Tab-separated table of C-alpha atoms in Angstrom:
chain	number	residue	atom	x	y	z
A	1	UNK	CA	8.845	-11.549	22.307
A	2	UNK	CA	5.847	-12.666	24.635
A	3	UNK	CA	3.281	-9.707	22.888
A	4	UNK	CA	0.514	-10.399	25.055
A	5	UNK	CA	2.995	-9.208	28.086
A	6	UNK	CA	3.757	-6.558	26.417
A	7	UNK	CA	0.446	-4.944	25.809
A	8	UNK	CA	-0.221	-6.295	29.839
A	9	UNK	CA	3.000	-4.658	30.611
A	10	UNK	CA	1.732	-0.930	28.827
A	11	UNK	CA	-1.917	-1.266	30.048
A	12	UNK	CA	-2.767	-2.186	26.756
A	13	UNK	CA	-5.139	-5.414	27.139
A	14	UNK	CA	-7.903	-3.665	29.492
A	15	UNK	CA	-10.966	-5.940	30.775
A	16	UNK	CA	-14.367	-4.640	30.983
A	17	UNK	CA	-17.565	-4.182	28.837
A	18	UNK	CA	-16.793	-3.238	25.441
A	19	UNK	CA	-17.919	-1.770	22.206
A	20	UNK	CA	-16.240	-2.953	19.171
A	21	UNK	CA	-15.532	-1.565	15.400
A	22	UNK	CA	-18.273	-4.646	14.414
A	23	UNK	CA	-20.671	-3.147	16.529
A	24	UNK	CA	-20.161	-6.451	18.273
A	25	UNK	CA	-19.212	-6.342	22.697
A	26	UNK	CA	-16.139	-7.559	24.586
A	27	UNK	CA	-15.071	-8.230	27.688
A	28	UNK	CA	-11.438	-7.292	26.612
A	29	UNK	CA	-9.847	-5.020	24.539
A	30	UNK	CA	-7.120	-3.812	23.007
A	31	UNK	CA	-5.481	-0.664	22.793
A	32	UNK	CA	-2.447	-0.843	20.998
A	33	UNK	CA	-2.042	3.442	20.802
A	34	UNK	CA	-0.927	2.448	24.727
A	35	UNK	CA	2.490	0.071	23.087
A	36	UNK	CA	3.543	2.541	20.454
A	37	UNK	CA	2.806	5.650	22.349
A	38	UNK	CA	6.514	4.317	23.440
A	39	UNK	CA	9.059	4.795	20.279
A	40	UNK	CA	11.531	1.721	21.087
A	41	UNK	CA	8.838	-0.126	22.360
A	42	UNK	CA	7.123	0.039	18.174
A	43	UNK	CA	10.240	-0.360	17.182
A	44	UNK	CA	10.875	-3.052	18.727
A	45	UNK	CA	7.534	-4.981	17.767
A	46	UNK	CA	7.722	-3.076	13.573
A	47	UNK	CA	11.346	-5.066	13.684
A	48	UNK	CA	9.673	-8.132	14.292
A	49	UNK	CA	7.167	-7.987	12.704
A	50	UNK	CA	9.786	-6.679	9.451
A	51	UNK	CA	11.617	-9.746	10.155
A	52	UNK	CA	8.779	-12.619	9.210
A	53	UNK	CA	7.395	-10.658	6.141
A	54	UNK	CA	11.016	-10.720	5.279
A	55	UNK	CA	11.684	-13.863	6.163
A	56	UNK	CA	8.539	-14.736	4.191
A	57	UNK	CA	9.810	-13.199	0.552
A	58	UNK	CA	7.679	-10.019	0.035
A	59	UNK	CA	9.212	-7.665	-1.276
A	60	UNK	CA	7.330	-4.023	-1.612
A	61	UNK	CA	7.892	-0.463	-2.813
A	62	UNK	CA	5.760	1.388	0.521
A	63	UNK	CA	3.815	0.533	3.587
A	64	UNK	CA	0.315	2.190	3.386
A	65	UNK	CA	-1.651	2.428	6.821
A	66	UNK	CA	-5.649	3.508	7.162
A	67	UNK	CA	-6.466	6.529	9.338
A	68	UNK	CA	-6.079	6.992	12.334
A	69	UNK	CA	-5.385	3.192	14.351
A	70	UNK	CA	-2.660	2.613	11.923
A	71	UNK	CA	-0.752	5.241	11.112
A	72	UNK	CA	2.232	4.896	13.865
A	73	UNK	CA	2.568	1.001	12.798
A	74	UNK	CA	2.269	1.204	9.470
A	75	UNK	CA	4.980	4.382	9.209
A	76	UNK	CA	7.048	2.484	11.412
A	77	UNK	CA	6.822	-0.821	9.324
A	78	UNK	CA	7.709	1.607	6.440
A	79	UNK	CA	10.998	2.473	9.220
A	80	UNK	CA	11.444	-1.295	10.013
A	81	UNK	CA	11.677	-2.186	6.074
A	82	UNK	CA	13.841	1.150	5.010
A	83	UNK	CA	10.448	2.083	2.478
A	84	UNK	CA	8.497	4.363	2.100
A	85	UNK	CA	4.647	5.547	4.480
A	86	UNK	CA	2.075	6.900	3.412
A	87	UNK	CA	-1.501	6.149	4.475
A	88	UNK	CA	-5.408	6.577	3.394
A	89	UNK	CA	-8.039	8.342	5.218
A	90	UNK	CA	-11.748	7.983	4.995
A	91	UNK	CA	-14.182	9.229	2.317
A	92	UNK	CA	-17.384	8.945	2.120
A	93	UNK	CA	-18.332	5.952	0.636
A	94	UNK	CA	-14.533	3.827	1.230
A	95	UNK	CA	-10.746	5.305	1.619
A	96	UNK	CA	-8.878	7.387	-0.124
A	97	UNK	CA	-4.907	8.797	-1.111
A	98	UNK	CA	-5.068	12.949	-0.453
A	99	UNK	CA	-2.337	15.018	0.866
A	100	UNK	CA	-0.102	15.025	-1.795
A	101	UNK	CA	0.893	10.454	-1.530
A	102	UNK	CA	0.757	9.652	-5.560
A	103	UNK	CA	0.909	5.591	-6.255
A	104	UNK	CA	2.453	4.441	-8.967
A	105	UNK	CA	1.076	1.901	-11.256
A	106	UNK	CA	2.688	-1.697	-10.244
A	107	UNK	CA	3.720	-0.254	-6.775
A	108	UNK	CA	4.487	-3.115	-3.959
A	109	UNK	CA	2.582	-2.102	-1.518
A	110	UNK	CA	1.739	-3.613	2.334
A	111	UNK	CA	-1.006	-2.622	4.099
A	112	UNK	CA	-0.330	-2.451	7.638
A	113	UNK	CA	-3.224	-1.546	10.554
A	114	UNK	CA	-2.508	-1.880	14.889
A	115	UNK	CA	-5.522	-4.640	14.738
A	116	UNK	CA	-6.962	-6.948	12.445
A	117	UNK	CA	-10.413	-7.995	13.255
A	118	UNK	CA	-12.564	-8.122	10.377
A	119	UNK	CA	-9.848	-6.683	8.560
A	120	UNK	CA	-12.719	-4.402	7.387
A	121	UNK	CA	-10.480	-1.505	7.454
A	122	UNK	CA	-7.681	-2.851	5.594
A	123	UNK	CA	-9.229	-3.918	2.872
A	124	UNK	CA	-10.791	-0.680	2.268
A	125	UNK	CA	-8.021	1.011	1.823
A	126	UNK	CA	-6.186	-2.421	0.155
A	127	UNK	CA	-9.096	-1.386	-2.205
A	128	UNK	CA	-8.979	2.489	-2.487
A	129	UNK	CA	-4.686	1.211	-3.511
A	130	UNK	CA	-5.594	-1.025	-6.651
A	131	UNK	CA	-7.942	2.101	-7.431
A	132	UNK	CA	-4.719	3.817	-8.721
A	133	UNK	CA	-2.669	1.083	-9.902
A	134	UNK	CA	-1.391	-0.498	-6.805
A	135	UNK	CA	-0.948	-4.369	-5.706
A	136	UNK	CA	-1.391	-4.991	-2.084
A	137	UNK	CA	1.432	-7.988	-1.696
A	138	UNK	CA	0.392	-8.187	1.993
A	139	UNK	CA	-1.831	-7.017	4.855
A	140	UNK	CA	0.337	-6.790	8.418
A	141	UNK	CA	-0.539	-5.438	12.062
A	142	UNK	CA	0.789	-6.153	15.197
A	143	UNK	CA	-2.693	-8.292	16.312
A	144	UNK	CA	-4.408	-10.633	15.256
A	145	UNK	CA	-8.158	-10.776	16.830
A	146	UNK	CA	-8.476	-13.926	15.709
A	147	UNK	CA	-11.031	-13.523	12.841
A	148	UNK	CA	-8.326	-13.943	10.322
A	149	UNK	CA	-5.595	-16.105	9.369
A	150	UNK	CA	-1.963	-14.602	9.599
A	151	UNK	CA	0.499	-17.038	8.374
A	152	UNK	CA	1.971	-19.339	11.092
A	153	UNK	CA	-0.971	-19.165	12.707
A	154	UNK	CA	-3.352	-23.199	13.002
A	155	UNK	CA	-6.541	-20.070	13.531
A	156	UNK	CA	-8.682	-20.731	10.733
A	157	UNK	CA	-10.593	-17.313	8.226
A	158	UNK	CA	-14.265	-17.237	9.556
A	159	UNK	CA	-16.434	-16.186	7.577
A	160	UNK	CA	-16.689	-12.868	8.667
A	161	UNK	CA	-12.847	-11.269	7.733
A	162	UNK	CA	-13.123	-9.332	4.733
A	163	UNK	CA	-9.508	-9.484	3.402
A	164	UNK	CA	-8.101	-10.429	0.312
A	165	UNK	CA	-8.159	-13.532	-0.563
A	166	UNK	CA	-4.790	-15.141	-1.292
A	167	UNK	CA	-3.023	-12.533	0.049
A	168	UNK	CA	-1.544	-13.436	3.518
A	169	UNK	CA	-1.006	-11.723	6.508
A	170	UNK	CA	0.973	-10.913	8.964
A	171	UNK	CA	0.866	-10.158	12.735
A	172	UNK	CA	2.975	-11.288	15.312
A	173	UNK	CA	0.172	-12.540	17.980
A	174	UNK	CA	-3.438	-13.939	17.751
A	175	UNK	CA	-5.940	-12.565	20.071
A	176	UNK	CA	-8.923	-15.022	20.199
A	177	UNK	CA	-11.318	-13.392	22.654
A	178	UNK	CA	-15.237	-14.152	22.747
A	179	UNK	CA	-17.545	-11.661	20.640
A	180	UNK	CA	-21.110	-11.827	21.242
A	181	UNK	CA	-23.817	-9.115	19.551
A	182	UNK	CA	-25.840	-7.056	21.811
A	183	UNK	CA	-28.389	-9.200	21.600
A	184	UNK	CA	-26.862	-11.735	23.482
A	185	UNK	CA	-24.382	-10.402	25.063
A	186	UNK	CA	-23.703	-11.948	28.670
A	187	UNK	CA	-21.950	-8.066	29.896
A	188	UNK	CA	-25.397	-7.136	28.580
A	189	UNK	CA	-27.508	-9.564	30.305
A	190	UNK	CA	-26.059	-9.357	33.097
A	191	UNK	CA	-26.109	-5.800	33.824
A	192	UNK	CA	-22.874	-4.399	33.566
A	193	UNK	CA	-23.793	-1.511	31.869
A	194	UNK	CA	-22.855	0.417	28.585
A	195	UNK	CA	-21.121	-0.896	26.684
A	196	UNK	CA	-18.111	1.593	25.635
A	197	UNK	CA	-15.375	2.514	22.895
A	198	UNK	CA	-12.254	2.662	24.518
A	199	UNK	CA	-10.419	3.966	20.358
A	200	UNK	CA	-10.707	5.737	17.204
A	201	UNK	CA	-13.855	3.780	14.594
A	202	UNK	CA	-11.302	1.698	11.997
């Protein structure tokens, strides 16, 4: 499965001058919502992701996604795995499980995002689940920006990766785009205009 081509075909691999959730700038941007707007394609991707997780012997009771960006990917991964789907939402100071969702003590949870960059949102989701007594057994995403190490990749985790140590990350592909601080961004220096943010912060 050529994940990069799937993103290109869906016009989900954007080129321009973008502001990332981290505050950094990049000339390329992944817009997973454009891929996930087609349920058949979403199912194909999460079926492949589920197979990777199952092949690694990971067992889970529930998939939990950080809202808003991870909700569709998390729901589809839960369907692929045949388990329950819940999501956490931003609250002051972190994330929380709301809307009547409950987690049992010892419940095995996979935290699923559409894209993992630094893993900050996934980390906050994991802390919310652990505070309720759940056990985070894995992280998962359709795409990994190459800051965190995924299972099966030769890329090593960078210091800014926020994911829990010793908890595996499963993703379909690495996308290692260059990122720059606003002060060192070559597009800013070249007068490319203000960096835009196509997606919601996650």
